[in-house]
mmCIF file of C-alpha atoms and ligand atoms in Angstrom:
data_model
loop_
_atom_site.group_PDB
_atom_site.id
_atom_site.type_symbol
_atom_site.label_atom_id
_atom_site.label_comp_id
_atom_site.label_asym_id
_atom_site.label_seq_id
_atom_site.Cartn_x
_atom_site.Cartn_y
_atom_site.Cartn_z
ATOM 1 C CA UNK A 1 0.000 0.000 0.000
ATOM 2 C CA UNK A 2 2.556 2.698 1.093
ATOM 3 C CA UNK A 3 4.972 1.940 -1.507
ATOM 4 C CA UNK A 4 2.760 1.329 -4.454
ATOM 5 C CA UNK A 5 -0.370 3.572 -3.678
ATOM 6 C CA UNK A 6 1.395 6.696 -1.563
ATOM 7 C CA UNK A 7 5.219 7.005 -2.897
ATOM 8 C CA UNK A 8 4.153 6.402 -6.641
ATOM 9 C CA UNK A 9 1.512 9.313 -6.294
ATOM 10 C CA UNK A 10 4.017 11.603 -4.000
ATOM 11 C CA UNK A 11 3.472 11.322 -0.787
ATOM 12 C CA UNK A 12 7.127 12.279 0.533
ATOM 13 C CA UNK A 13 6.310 13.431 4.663
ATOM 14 C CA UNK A 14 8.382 10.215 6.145
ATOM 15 C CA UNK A 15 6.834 10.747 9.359
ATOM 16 C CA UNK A 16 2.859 10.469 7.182
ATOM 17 C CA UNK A 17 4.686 7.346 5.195
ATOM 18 C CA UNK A 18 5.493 5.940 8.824
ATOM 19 C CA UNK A 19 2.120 6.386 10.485
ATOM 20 C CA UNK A 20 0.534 4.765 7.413
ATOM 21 C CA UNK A 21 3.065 1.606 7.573
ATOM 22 C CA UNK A 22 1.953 1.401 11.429
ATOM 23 C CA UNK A 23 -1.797 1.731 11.810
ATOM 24 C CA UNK A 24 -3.388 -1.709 11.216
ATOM 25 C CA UNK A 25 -5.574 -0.660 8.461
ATOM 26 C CA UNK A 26 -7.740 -3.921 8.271
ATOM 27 C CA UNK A 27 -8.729 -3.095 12.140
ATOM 28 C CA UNK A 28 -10.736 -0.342 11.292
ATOM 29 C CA UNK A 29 -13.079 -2.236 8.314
ATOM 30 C CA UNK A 30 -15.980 -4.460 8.931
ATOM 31 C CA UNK A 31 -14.747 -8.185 9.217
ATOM 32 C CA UNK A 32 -16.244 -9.282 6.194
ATOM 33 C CA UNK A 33 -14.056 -6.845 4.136
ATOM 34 C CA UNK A 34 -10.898 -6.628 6.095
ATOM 35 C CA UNK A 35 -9.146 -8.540 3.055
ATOM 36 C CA UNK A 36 -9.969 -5.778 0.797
ATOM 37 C CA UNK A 37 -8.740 -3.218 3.440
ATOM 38 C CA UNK A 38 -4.803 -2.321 1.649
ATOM 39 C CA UNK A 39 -6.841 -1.709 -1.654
ATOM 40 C CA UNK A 40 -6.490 1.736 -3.332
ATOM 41 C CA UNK A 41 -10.206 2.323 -2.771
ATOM 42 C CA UNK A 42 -12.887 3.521 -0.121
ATOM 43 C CA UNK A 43 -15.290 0.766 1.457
ATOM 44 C CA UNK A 44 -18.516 0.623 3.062
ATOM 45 C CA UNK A 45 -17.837 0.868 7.232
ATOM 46 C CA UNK A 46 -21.590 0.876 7.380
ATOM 47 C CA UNK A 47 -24.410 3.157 8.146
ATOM 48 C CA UNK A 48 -23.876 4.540 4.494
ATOM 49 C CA UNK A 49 -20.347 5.876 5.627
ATOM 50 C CA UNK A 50 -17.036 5.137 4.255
ATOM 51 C CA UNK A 51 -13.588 5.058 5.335
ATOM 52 C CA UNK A 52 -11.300 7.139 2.683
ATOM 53 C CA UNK A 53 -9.470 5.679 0.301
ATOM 54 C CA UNK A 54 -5.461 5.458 1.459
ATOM 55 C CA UNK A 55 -4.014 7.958 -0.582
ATOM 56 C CA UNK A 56 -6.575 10.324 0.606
ATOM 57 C CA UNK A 57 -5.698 9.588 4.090
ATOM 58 C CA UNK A 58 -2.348 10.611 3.350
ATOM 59 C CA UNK A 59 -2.601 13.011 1.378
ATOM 60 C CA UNK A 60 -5.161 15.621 3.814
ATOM 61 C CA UNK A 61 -2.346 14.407 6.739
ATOM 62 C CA UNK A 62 0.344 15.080 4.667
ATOM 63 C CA UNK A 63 -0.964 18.655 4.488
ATOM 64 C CA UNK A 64 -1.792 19.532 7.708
ATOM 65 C CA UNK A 65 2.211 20.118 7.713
ATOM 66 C CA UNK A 66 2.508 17.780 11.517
ATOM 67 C CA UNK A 67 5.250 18.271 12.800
ATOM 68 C CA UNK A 68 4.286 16.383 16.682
ATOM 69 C CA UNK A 69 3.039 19.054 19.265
ATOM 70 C CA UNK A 70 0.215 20.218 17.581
ATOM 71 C CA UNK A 71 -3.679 19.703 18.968
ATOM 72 C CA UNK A 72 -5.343 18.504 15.548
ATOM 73 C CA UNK A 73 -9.475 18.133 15.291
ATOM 74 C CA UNK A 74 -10.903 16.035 12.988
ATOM 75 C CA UNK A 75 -14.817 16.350 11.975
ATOM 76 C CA UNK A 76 -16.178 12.877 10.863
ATOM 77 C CA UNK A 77 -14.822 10.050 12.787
ATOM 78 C CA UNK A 78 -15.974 7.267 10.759
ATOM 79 C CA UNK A 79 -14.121 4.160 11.589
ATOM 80 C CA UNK A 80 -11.370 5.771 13.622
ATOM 81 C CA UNK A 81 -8.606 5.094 11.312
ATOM 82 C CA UNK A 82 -7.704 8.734 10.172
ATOM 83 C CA UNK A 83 -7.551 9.561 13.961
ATOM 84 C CA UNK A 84 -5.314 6.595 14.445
ATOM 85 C CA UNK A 85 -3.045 7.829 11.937
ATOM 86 C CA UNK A 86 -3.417 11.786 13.408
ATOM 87 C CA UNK A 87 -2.366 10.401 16.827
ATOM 88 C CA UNK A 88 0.846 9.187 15.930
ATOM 89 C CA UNK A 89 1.611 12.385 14.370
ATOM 90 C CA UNK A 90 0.265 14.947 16.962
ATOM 91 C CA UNK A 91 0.008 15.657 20.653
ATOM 92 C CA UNK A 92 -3.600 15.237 21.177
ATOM 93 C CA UNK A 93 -6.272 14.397 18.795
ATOM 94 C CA UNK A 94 -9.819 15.429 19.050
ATOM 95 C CA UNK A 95 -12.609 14.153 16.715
ATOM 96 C CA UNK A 96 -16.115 14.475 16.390
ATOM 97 C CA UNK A 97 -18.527 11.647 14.599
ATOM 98 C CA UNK A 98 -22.670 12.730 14.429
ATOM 99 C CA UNK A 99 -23.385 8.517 14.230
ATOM 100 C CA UNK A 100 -23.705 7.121 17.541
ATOM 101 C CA UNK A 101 -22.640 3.646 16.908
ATOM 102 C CA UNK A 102 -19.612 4.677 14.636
ATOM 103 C CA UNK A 103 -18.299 7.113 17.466
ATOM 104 C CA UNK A 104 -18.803 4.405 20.285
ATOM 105 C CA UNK A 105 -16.823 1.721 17.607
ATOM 106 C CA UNK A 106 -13.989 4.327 16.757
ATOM 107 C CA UNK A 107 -13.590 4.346 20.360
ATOM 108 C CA UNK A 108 -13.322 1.005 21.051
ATOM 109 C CA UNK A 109 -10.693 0.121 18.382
ATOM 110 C CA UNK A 110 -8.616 3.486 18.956
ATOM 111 C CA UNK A 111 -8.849 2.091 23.081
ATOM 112 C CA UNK A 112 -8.069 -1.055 22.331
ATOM 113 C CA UNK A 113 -4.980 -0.231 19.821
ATOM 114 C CA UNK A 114 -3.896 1.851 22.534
ATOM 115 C CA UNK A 115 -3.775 5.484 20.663
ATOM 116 C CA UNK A 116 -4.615 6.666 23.919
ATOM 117 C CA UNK A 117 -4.410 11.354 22.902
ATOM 118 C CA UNK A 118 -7.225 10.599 20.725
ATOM 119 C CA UNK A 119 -11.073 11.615 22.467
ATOM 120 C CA UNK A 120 -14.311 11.357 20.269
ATOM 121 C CA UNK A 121 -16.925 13.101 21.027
ATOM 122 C CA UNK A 122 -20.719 12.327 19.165
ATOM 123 C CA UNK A 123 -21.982 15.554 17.687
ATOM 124 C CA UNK A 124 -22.169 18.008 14.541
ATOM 125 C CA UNK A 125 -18.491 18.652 13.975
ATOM 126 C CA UNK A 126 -19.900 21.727 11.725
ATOM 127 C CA UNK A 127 -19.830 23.669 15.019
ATOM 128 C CA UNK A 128 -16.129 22.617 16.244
ATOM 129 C CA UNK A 129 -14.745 21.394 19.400
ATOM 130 C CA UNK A 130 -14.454 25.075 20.913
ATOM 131 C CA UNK A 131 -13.643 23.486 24.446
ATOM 132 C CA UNK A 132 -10.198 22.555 23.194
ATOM 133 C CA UNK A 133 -9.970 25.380 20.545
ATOM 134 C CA UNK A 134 -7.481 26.713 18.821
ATOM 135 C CA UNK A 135 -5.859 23.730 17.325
ATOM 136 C CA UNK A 136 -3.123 23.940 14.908
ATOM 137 C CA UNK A 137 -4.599 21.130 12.745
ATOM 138 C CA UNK A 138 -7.915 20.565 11.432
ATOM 139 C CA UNK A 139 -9.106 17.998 8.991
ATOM 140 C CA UNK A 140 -12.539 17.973 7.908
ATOM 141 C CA UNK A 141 -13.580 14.388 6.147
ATOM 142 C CA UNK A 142 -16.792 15.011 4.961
ATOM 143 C CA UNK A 143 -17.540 17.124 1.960
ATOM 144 C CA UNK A 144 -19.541 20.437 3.114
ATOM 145 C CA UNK A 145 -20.184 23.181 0.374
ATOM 146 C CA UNK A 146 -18.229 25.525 2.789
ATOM 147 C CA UNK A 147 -15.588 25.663 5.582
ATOM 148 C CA UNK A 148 -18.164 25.971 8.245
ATOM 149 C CA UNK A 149 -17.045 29.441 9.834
ATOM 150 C CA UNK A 150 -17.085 27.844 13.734
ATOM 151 C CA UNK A 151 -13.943 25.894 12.269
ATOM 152 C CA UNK A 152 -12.041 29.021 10.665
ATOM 153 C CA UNK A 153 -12.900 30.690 14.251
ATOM 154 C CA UNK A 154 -10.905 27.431 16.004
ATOM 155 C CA UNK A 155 -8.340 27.315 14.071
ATOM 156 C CA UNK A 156 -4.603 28.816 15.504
ATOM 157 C CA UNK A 157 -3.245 31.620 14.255
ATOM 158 C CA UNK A 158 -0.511 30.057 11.465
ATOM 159 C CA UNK A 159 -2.614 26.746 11.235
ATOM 160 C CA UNK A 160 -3.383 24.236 8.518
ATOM 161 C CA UNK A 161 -7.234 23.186 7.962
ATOM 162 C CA UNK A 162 -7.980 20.425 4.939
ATOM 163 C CA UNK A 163 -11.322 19.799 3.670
ATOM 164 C CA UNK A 164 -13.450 18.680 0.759
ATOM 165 C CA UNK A 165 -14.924 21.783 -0.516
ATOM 166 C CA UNK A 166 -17.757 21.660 -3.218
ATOM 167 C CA UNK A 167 -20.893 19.933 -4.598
ATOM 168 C CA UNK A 168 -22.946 17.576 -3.195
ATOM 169 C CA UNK A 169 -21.220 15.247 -5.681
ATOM 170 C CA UNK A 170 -17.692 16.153 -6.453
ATOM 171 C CA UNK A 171 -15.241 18.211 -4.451
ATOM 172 C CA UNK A 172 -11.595 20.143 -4.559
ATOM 173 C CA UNK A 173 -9.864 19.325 -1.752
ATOM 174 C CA UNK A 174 -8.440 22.504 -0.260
ATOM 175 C CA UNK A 175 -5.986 23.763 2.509
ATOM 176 C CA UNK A 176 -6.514 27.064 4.071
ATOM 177 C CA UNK A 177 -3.913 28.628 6.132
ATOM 178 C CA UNK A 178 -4.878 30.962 8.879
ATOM 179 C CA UNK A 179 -2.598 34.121 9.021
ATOM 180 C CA UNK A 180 -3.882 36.476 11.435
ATOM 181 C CA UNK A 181 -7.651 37.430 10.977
ATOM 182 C CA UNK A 182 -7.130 36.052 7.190
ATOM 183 C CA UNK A 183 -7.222 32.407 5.329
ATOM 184 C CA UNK A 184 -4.918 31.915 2.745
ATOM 185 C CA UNK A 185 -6.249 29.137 0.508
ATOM 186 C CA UNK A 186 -4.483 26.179 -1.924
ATOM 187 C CA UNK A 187 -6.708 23.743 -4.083
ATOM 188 C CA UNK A 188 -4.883 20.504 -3.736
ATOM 189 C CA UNK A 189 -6.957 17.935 -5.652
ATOM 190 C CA UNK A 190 -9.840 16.978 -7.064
ATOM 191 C CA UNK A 191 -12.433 14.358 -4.318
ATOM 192 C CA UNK A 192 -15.369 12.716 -3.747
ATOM 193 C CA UNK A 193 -16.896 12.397 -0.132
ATOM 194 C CA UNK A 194 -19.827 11.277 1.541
ATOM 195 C CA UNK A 195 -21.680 14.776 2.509
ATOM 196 C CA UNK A 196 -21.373 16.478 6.156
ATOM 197 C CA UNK A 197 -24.820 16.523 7.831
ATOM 198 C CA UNK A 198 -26.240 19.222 9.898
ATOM 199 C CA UNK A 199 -26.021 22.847 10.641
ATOM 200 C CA UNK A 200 -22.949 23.969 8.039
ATOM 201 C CA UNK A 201 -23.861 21.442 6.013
ATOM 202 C CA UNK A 202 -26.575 19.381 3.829
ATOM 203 C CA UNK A 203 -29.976 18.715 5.548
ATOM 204 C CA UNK A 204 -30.230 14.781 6.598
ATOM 205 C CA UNK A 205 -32.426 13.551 3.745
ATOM 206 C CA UNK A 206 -30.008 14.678 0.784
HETATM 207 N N1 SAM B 1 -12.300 9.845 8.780
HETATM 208 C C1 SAM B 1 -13.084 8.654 8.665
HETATM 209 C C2 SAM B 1 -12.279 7.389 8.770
HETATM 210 O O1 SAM B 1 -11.053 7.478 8.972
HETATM 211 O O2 SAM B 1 -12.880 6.320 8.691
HETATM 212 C C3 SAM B 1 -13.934 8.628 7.417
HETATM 213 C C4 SAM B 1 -15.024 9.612 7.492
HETATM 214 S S1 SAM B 1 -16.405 9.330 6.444
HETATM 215 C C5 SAM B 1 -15.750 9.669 4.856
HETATM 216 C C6 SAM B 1 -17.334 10.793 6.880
HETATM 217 C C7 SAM B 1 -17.897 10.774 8.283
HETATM 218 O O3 SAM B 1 -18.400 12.063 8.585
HETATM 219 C C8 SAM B 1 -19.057 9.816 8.459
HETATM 220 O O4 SAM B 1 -18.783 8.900 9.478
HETATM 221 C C9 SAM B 1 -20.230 10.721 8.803
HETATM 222 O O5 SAM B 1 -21.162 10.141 9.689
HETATM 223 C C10 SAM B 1 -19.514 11.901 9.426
HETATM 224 N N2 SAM B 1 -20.277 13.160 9.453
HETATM 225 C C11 SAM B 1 -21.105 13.668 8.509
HETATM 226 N N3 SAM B 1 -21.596 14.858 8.928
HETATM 227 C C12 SAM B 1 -21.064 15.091 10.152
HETATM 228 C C13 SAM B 1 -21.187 16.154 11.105
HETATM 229 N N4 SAM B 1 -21.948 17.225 10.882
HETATM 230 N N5 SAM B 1 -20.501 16.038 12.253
HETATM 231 C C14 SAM B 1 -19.708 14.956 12.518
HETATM 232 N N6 SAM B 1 -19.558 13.934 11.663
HETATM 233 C C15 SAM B 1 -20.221 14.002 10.494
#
């Protein structure tokens, strides 16, 4: 996976390449698919969500720029695996899932794996963390049609936030960069994922 799926396509962060040879990947999928779970593709984790494709994974990390001391917040838990890979990268790791049963599962393998600076928290990560706020890092993995502004407010002066940006659809993945009361912003690549719900976001039925 990391050699053939991330270094072919330019992932070059060693410490991203590392997490992503570490986290047991197949630990996060539902048993009956854990041998597809090294394939270059999303899969089902149930309750119509998905766990991103591998690249993907490492590519948003890779451009949160983590360099180890940072407080990171991630909105859409989903199995827990992009948090697993966040915690071995970061300080602490805070990240908010709206699906019960996916939150309380994350939190069981994450527990169990030991990745023990990771807390999950069931909500609608359109409106933050702000008890932890700022964090240096934030990594939304839903697609919403705008950074919901509660996550430009928590985000740290010089910080790094990654998220699907666009259509219901289709997305551009895009990194904004907070420089003082500003957001500089990059369009890294072209996406598709599963839509963020609530307030922020698209209405439950979409
Ligand atoms: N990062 C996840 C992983 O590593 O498995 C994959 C996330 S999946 C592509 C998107 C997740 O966002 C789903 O689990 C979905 O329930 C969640 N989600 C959608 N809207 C949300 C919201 N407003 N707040 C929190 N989570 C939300």
């Amino acid at each position: 996976m990391v050699e053939e799926q991330l270094i072919r396509r330019g992932i070059v962060d060693e410490r991203v390449l590392e997490a992503m040879r570490r986290v047991p990947r197949h630990l996060f999928v539902p048993e009956d698919l854990r041998h597809l779970a090294y394939r270059d593709s999303p899969l089902p984790i149930g309750e119509g969500q998905t766990i991103s494709q591998p690249y993907i994974v490492a590519l948003m990390t890779q451009a949160l720029e983590l360099k180890g001391s940072e407080k990171v917040l991630e909105i859409g838990t989903g199995s827990g695996y992009q948090a697993a890979i966040l915690s071995l990268l970061a300080r602490e790791v805070y990240t908010v899932e709206r699906i019960l049963s996916l939150a309380r599962r994350a939190e069981r393998i994450l527990a169990r794996l030991g990745y023990t600076n990771v807390r999950v928290n069931v909500g609608n990560g359109s409106l933050g963390w702000p008890e932890h706020a700022p964090y240096e890092g934030i990594i939304v993995t839903a697609a919403t049609e705008q950074v919901p502004p509660p996550l430009r407010e928590q985000l740290a002066d010089g910080g790094r936030l990654v998220a699907p940006v666009g259509g219901r659809w289709s997305q551009t993945l895009i990194r904004l960069r907070r420089r003082g009361d500003q957001c500089v912003r990059e369009h890294l690549t072209a996406v598709v994922f599963v839509p963020l719900v609530g307030k922020y976001g698209w209405r439950e039925a979409q």
